[in-house]
mmCIF file of C-alpha atoms in Angstrom:
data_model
loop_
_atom_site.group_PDB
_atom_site.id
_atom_site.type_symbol
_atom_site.label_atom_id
_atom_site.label_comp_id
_atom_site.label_asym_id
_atom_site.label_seq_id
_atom_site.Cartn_x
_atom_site.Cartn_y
_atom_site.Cartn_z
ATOM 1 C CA UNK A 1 0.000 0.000 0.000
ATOM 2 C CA UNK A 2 3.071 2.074 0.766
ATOM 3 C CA UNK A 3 4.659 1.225 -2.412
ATOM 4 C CA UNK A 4 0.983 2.277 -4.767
ATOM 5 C CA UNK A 5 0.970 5.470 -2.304
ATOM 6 C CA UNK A 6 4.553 6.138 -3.659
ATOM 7 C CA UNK A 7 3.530 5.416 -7.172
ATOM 8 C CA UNK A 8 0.130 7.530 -6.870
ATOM 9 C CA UNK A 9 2.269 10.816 -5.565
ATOM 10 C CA UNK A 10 5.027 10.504 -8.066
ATOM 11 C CA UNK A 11 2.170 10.005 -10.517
ATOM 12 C CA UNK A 12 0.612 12.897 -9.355
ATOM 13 C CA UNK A 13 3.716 14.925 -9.401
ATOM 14 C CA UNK A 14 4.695 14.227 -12.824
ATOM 15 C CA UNK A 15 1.321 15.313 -14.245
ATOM 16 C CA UNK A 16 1.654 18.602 -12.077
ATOM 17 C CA UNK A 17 5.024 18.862 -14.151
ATOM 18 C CA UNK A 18 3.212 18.259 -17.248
ATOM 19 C CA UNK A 19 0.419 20.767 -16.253
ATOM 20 C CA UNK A 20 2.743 23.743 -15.239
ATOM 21 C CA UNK A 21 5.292 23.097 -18.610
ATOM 22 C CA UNK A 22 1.935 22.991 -20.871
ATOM 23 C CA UNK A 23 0.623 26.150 -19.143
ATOM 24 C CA UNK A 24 4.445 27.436 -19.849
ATOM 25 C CA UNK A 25 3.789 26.618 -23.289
ATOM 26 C CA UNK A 26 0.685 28.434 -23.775
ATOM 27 C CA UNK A 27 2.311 31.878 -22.503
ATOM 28 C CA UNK A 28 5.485 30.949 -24.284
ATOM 29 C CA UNK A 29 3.329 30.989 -27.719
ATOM 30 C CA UNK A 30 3.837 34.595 -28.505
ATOM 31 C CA UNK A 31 7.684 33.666 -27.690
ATOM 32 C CA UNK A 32 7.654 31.217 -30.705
ATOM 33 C CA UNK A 33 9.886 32.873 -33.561
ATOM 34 C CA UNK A 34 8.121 33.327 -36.553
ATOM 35 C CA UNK A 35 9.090 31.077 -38.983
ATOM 36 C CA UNK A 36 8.360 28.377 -36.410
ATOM 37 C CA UNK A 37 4.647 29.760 -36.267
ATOM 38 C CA UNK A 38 1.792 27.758 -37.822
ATOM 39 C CA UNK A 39 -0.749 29.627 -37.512
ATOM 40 C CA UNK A 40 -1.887 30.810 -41.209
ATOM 41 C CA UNK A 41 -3.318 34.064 -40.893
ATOM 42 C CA UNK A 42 0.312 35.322 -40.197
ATOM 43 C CA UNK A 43 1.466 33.391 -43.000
ATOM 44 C CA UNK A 44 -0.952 34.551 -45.229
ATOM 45 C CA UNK A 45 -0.673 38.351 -43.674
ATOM 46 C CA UNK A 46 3.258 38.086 -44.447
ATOM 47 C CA UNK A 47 2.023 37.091 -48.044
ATOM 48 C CA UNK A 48 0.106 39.814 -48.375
ATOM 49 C CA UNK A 49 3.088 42.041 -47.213
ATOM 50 C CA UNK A 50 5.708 40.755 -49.708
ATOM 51 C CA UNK A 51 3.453 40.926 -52.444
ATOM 52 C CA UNK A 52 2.217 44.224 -51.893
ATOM 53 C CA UNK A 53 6.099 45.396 -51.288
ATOM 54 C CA UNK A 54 7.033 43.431 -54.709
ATOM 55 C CA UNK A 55 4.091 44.776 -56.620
ATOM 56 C CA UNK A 56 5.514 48.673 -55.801
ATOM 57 C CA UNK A 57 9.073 47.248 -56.828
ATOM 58 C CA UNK A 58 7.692 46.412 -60.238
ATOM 59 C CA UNK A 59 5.749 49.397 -60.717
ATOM 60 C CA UNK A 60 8.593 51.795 -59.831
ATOM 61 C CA UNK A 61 11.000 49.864 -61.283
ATOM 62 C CA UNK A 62 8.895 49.790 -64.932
ATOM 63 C CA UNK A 63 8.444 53.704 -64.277
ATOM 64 C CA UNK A 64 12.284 54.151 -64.202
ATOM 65 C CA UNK A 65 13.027 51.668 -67.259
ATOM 66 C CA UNK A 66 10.285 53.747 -69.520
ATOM 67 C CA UNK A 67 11.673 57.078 -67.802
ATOM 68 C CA UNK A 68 15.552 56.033 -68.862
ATOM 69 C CA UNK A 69 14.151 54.325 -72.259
ATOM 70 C CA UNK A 70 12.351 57.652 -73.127
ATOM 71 C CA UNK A 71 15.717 59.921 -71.837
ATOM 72 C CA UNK A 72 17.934 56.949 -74.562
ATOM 73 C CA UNK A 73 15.835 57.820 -77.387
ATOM 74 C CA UNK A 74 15.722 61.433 -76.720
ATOM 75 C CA UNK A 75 19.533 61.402 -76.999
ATOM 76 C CA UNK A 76 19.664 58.515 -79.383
ATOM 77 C CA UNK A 77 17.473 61.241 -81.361
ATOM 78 C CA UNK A 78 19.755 64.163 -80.803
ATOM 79 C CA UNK A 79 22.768 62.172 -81.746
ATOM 80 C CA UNK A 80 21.215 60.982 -84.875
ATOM 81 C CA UNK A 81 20.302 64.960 -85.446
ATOM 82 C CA UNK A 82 23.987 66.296 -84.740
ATOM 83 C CA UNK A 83 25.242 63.266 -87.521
ATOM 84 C CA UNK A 84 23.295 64.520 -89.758
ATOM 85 C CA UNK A 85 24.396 68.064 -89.648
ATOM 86 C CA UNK A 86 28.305 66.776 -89.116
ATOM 87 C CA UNK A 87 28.024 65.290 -92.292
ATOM 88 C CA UNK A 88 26.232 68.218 -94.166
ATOM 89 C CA UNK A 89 29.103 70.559 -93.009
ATOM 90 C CA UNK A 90 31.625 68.208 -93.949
ATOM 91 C CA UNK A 91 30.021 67.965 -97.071
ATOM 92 C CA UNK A 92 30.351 71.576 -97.408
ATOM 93 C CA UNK A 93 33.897 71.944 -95.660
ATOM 94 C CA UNK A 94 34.772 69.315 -98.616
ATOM 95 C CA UNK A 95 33.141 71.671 -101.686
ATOM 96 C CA UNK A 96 34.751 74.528 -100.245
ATOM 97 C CA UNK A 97 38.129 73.159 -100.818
ATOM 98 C CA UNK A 98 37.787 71.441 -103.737
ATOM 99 C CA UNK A 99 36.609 74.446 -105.172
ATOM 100 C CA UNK A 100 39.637 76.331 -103.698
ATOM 101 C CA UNK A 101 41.977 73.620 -104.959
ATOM 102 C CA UNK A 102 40.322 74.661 -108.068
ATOM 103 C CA UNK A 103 40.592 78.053 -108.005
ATOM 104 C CA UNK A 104 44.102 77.849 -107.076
ATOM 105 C CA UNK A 105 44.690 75.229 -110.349
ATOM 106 C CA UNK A 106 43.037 77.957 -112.278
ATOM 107 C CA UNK A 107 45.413 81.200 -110.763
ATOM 108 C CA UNK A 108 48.317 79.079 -111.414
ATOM 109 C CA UNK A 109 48.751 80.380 -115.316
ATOM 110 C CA UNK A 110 47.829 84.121 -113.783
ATOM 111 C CA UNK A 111 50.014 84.110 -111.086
ATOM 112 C CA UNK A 112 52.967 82.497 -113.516
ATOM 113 C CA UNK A 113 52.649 85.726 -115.228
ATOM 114 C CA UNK A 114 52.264 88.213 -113.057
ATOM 115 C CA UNK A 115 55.712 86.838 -111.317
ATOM 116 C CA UNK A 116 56.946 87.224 -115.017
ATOM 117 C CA UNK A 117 56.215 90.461 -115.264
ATOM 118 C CA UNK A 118 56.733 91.874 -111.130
ATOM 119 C CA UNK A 119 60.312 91.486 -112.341
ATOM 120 C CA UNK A 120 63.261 90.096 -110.208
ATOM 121 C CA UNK A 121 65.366 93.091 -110.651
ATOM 122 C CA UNK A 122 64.996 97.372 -109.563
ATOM 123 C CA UNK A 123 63.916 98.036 -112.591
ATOM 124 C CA UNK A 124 61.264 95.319 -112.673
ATOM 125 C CA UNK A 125 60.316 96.852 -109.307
ATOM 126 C CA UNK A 126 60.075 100.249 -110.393
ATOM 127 C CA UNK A 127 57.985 99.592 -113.340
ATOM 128 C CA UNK A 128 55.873 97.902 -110.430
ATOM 129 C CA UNK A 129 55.479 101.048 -108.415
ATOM 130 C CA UNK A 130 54.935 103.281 -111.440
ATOM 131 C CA UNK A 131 52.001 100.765 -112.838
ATOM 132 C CA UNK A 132 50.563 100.900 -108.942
ATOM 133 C CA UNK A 133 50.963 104.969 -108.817
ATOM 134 C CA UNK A 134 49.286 105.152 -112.022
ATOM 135 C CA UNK A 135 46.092 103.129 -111.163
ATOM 136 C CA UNK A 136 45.773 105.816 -108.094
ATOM 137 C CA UNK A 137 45.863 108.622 -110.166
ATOM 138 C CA UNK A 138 43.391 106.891 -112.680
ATOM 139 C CA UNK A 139 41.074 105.831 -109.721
ATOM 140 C CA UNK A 140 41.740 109.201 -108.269
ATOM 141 C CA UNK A 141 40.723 110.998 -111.695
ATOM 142 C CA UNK A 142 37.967 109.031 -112.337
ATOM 143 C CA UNK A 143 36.721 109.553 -108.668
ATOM 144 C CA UNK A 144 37.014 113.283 -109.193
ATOM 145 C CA UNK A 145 35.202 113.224 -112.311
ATOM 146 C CA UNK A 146 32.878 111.691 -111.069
ATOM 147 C CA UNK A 147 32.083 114.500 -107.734
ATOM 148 C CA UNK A 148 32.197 117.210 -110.068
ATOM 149 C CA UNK A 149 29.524 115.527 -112.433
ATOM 150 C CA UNK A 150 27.421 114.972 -109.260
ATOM 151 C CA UNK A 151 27.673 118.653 -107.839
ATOM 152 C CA UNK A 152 26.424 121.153 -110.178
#
């Protein structure tokens, strides 16, 4: 009878144990780190969080692509602009000089003679001067003429 009495408080004292750790357990629940939780209303809550937080990264993240595609075709477009008017002006740059290559071809002959006749020697030279004085005094004459015709 001793021995059952034993048995029966030992018994007794392990389901007191069992009692007290369960009732542990209940006020440990909110203790319980999340990703150990089952309960699915946090689950599904934590759903709805990452969702809504990934749905905003798309969004802002398709606003910035269409901003930077937009801002890559605006200066794709002003590239393709400034191309076009490189070329034109070296197109003209490249007129302008072969028609100056061509002029100078052409003065070639002229200058030839005028170094002919500009003479290497004084009297060369002076002949120079005298042909340059007289086209004053023609200019000069005419000029005259002309301001006395003018004022009555």
């Amino acid at each position: 009878m001793k021995r059952e009495r034993l048995l029966l408080t030992i018994v007794n004292i392990l389901l007191f144990c069992a009692g007290m750790l369960l009732c542990q357990m209940a006020q440990g629940q909110s203790t319980i780190p999340m990703y150990a939780n089952q309960d699915p209303g946090y689950w599904y809550n934590l759903y709805q969080e990452e969702q809504a937080r990934a749905n905003g990264l798309e969004v802002s993240g398709k606003t910035s692509i269409d901003g930077l595609k937009a801002s890559l075709s605006a200066a794709n477009d002003t590239i393709i602009k400034q191309n076009a008017t490189l070329v034109r002006l070296v197109k003209e740059r490249n007129g302008q000089t072969d028609r100056a290559v061509k002029a100078e071809i052409a003065l070639k002959p002229v200058r030839d003679e005028l170094a002919k006749y500009e003479g290497k020697t004084n009297a060369g030279k002076a002949i120079r001067k005298v042909s340059n004085a007289l086209t004053y005094i023609g200019g000069g004459t005419v000029l005259f003429f002309a301001i006395k015709a003018a004022v009555p």
